PDB file of C-alpha atoms in Angstrom:
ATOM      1  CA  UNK A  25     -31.846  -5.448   4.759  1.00 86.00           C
ATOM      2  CA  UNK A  26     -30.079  -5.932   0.839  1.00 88.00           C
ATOM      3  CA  UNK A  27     -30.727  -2.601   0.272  1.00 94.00           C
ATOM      4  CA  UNK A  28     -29.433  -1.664   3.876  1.00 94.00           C
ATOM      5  CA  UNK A  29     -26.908  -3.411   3.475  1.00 94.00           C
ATOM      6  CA  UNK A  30     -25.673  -2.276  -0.069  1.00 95.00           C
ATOM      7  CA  UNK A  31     -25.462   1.535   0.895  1.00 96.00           C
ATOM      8  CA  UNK A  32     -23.576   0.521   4.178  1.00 97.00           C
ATOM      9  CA  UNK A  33     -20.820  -1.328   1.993  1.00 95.00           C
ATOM     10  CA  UNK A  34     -21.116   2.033  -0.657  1.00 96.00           C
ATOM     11  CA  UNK A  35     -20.122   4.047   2.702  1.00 96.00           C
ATOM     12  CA  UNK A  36     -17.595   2.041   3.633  1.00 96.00           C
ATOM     13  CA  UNK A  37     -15.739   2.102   0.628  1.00 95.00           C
ATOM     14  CA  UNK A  38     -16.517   6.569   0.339  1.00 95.00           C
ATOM     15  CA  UNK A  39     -15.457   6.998   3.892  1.00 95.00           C
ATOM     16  CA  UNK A  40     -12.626   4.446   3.795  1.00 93.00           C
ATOM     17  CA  UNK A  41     -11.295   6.652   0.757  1.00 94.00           C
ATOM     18  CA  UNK A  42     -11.473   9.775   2.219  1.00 94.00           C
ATOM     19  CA  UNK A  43     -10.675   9.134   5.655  1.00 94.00           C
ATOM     20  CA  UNK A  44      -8.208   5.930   6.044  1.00 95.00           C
ATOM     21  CA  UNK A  45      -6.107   5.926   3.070  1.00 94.00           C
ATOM     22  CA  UNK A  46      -2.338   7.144   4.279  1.00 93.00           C
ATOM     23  CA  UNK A  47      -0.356   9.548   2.269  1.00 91.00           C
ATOM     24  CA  UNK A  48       3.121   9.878   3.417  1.00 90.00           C
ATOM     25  CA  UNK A  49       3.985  13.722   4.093  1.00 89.00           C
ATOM     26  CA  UNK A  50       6.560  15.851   6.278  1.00 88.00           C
ATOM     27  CA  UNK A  51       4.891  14.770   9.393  1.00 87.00           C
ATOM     28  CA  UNK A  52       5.795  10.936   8.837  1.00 87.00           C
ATOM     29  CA  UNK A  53       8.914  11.973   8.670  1.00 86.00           C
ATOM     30  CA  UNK A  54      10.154  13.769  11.981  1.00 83.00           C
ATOM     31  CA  UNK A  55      12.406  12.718  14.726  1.00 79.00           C
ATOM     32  CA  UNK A  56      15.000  12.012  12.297  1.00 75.00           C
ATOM     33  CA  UNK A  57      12.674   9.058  10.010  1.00 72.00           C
ATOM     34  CA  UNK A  58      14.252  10.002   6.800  1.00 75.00           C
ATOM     35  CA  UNK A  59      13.409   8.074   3.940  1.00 78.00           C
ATOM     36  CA  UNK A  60      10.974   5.643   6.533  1.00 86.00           C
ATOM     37  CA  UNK A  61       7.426   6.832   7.541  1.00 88.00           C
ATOM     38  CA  UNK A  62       7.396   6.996  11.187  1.00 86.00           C
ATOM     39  CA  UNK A  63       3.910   5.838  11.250  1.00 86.00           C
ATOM     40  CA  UNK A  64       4.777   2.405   9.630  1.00 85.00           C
ATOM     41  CA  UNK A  65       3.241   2.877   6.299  1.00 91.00           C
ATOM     42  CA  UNK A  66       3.075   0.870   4.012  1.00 93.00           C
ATOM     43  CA  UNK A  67       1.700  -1.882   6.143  1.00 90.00           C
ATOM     44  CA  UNK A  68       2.394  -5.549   4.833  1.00 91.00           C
ATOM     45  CA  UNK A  69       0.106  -7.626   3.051  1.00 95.00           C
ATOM     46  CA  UNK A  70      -1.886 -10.012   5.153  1.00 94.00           C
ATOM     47  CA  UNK A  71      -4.342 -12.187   3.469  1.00 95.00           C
ATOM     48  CA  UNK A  72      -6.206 -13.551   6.784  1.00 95.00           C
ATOM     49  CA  UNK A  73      -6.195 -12.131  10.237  1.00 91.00           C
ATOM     50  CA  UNK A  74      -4.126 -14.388  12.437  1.00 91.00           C
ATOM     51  CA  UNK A  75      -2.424 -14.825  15.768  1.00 88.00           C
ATOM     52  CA  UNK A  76       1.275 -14.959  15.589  1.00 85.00           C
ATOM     53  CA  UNK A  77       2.554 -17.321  19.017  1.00 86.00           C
ATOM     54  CA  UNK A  78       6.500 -15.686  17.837  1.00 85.00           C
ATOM     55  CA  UNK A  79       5.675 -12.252  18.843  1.00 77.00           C
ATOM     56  CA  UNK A  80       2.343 -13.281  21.009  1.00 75.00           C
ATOM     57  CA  UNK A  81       0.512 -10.348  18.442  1.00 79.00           C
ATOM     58  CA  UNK A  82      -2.949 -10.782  16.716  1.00 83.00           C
ATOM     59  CA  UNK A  83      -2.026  -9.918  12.776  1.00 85.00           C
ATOM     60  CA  UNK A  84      -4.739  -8.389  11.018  1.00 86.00           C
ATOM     61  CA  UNK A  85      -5.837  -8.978   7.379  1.00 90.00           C
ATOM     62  CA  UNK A  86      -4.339  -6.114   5.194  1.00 91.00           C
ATOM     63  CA  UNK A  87      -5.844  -5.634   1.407  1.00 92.00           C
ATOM     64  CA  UNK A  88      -3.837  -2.876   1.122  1.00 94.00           C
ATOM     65  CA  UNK A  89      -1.043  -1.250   2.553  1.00 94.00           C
ATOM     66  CA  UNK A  90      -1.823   2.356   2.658  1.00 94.00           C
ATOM     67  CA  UNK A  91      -4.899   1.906   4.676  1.00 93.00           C
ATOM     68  CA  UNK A  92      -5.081   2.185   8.637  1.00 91.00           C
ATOM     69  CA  UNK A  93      -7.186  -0.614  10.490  1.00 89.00           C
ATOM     70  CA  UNK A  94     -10.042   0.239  10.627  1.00 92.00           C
ATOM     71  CA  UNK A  95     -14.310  -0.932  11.894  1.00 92.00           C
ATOM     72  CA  UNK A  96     -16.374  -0.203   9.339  1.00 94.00           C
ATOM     73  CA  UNK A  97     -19.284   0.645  11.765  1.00 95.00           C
ATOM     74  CA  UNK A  98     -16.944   3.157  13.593  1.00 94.00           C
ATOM     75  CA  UNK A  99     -15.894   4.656  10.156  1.00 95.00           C
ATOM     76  CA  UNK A 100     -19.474   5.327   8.961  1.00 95.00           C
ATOM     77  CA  UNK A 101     -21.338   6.377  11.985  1.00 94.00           C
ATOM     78  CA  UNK A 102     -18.566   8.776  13.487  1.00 93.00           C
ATOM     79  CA  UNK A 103     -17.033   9.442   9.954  1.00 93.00           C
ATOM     80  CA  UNK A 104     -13.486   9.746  11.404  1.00 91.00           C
ATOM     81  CA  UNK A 105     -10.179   8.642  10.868  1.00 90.00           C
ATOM     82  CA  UNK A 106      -9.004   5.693  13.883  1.00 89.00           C
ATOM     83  CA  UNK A 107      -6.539   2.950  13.860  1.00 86.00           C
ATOM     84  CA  UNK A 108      -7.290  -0.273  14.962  1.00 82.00           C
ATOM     85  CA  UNK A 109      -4.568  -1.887  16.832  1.00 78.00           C
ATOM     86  CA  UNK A 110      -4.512  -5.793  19.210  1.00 75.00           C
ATOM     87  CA  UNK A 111      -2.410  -4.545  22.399  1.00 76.00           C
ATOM     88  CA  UNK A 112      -1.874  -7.333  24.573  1.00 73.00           C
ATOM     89  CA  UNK A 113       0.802  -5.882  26.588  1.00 66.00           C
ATOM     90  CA  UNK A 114       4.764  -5.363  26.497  1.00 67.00           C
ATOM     91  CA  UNK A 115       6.703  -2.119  25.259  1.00 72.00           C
ATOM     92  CA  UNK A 116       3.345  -1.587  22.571  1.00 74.00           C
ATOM     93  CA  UNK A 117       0.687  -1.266  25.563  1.00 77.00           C
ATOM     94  CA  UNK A 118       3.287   0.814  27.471  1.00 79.00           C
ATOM     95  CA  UNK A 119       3.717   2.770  23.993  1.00 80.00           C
ATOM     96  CA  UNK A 120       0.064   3.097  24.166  1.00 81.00           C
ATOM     97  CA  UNK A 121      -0.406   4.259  27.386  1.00 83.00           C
ATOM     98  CA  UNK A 122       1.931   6.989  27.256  1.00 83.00           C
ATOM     99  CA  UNK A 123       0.148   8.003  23.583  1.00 80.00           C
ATOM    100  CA  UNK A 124      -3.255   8.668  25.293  1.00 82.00           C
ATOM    101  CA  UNK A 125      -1.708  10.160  28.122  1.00 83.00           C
ATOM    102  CA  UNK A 126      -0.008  12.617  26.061  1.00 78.00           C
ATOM    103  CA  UNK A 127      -2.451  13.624  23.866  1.00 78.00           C
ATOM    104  CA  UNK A 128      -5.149  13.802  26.801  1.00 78.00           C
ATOM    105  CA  UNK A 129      -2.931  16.120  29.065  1.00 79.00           C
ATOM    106  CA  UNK A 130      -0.409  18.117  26.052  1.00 71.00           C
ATOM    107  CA  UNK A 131       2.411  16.885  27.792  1.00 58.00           C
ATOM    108  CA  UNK A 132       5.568  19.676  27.241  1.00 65.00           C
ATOM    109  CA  UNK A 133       7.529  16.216  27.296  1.00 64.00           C
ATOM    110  CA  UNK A 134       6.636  13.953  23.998  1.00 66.00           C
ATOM    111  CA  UNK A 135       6.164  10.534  23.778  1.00 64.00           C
ATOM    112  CA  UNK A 136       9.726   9.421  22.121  1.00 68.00           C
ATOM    113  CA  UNK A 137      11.413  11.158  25.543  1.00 72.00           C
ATOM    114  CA  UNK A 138       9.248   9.312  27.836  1.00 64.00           C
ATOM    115  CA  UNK A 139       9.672   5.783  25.781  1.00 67.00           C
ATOM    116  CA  UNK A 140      13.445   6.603  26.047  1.00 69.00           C
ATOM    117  CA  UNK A 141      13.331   6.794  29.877  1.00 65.00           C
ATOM    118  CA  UNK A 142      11.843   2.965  29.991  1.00 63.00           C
TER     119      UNK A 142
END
């Protein structure tokens, strides 16, 4: 199990590198999101995972800034890029819902139009 255990946390840390880490390029930058990455990078340091009653969100812990949420199981045994977010509901589930619903059907109209429209 150590030894199980070490390799897991070497993969973590590979796949985490390759995979998770954001780099800001022209794509963060579209729909008019000059000078402010449209994908909310850098996120803010968080030293413990929390929930915040204000905004009825769970926070979670965030080492560092450039790097999505992510499970470390999902990152090593699919070996892809994800984002893990707490929706609860509100505009962020409705945000959400249209995401997957775009990206599932390739919607002519794009997400920003159909948030606009709420």
């Amino acid at each position: 199990i150590a030894e199980w255990n070490s390799v897991f946390l070497t993969e973590v840390k590979q796949c985490g590198e390759a995979l998770q880490r954001h780099t800001c390029r022209t794509v963060c930058h579209k729909y008019s999101n000059e000078g402010c990455c449209r994908f909310l990078f850098p996120h803010d340091i968080v030293d413990t995972s929390h929930f915040d009653p204000d905004t009825n969100s769970v926070v979670f812990q965030c080492r560092d800034g450039t790097v999505n949420y992510f499970n470390p199981y999902i990152l090593v045994f699919c070996r892809h890029n994800h984002d893990l977010k707490c929706i609860l509901s509100g505009k962020a589930a409705k945000a959400a819902m249209f995401y997957i619903s775009d990206y599932i059907t390739k919607m002519d109209t794009k997400t920003y139009e159909m948030l606009s429209l709420l």
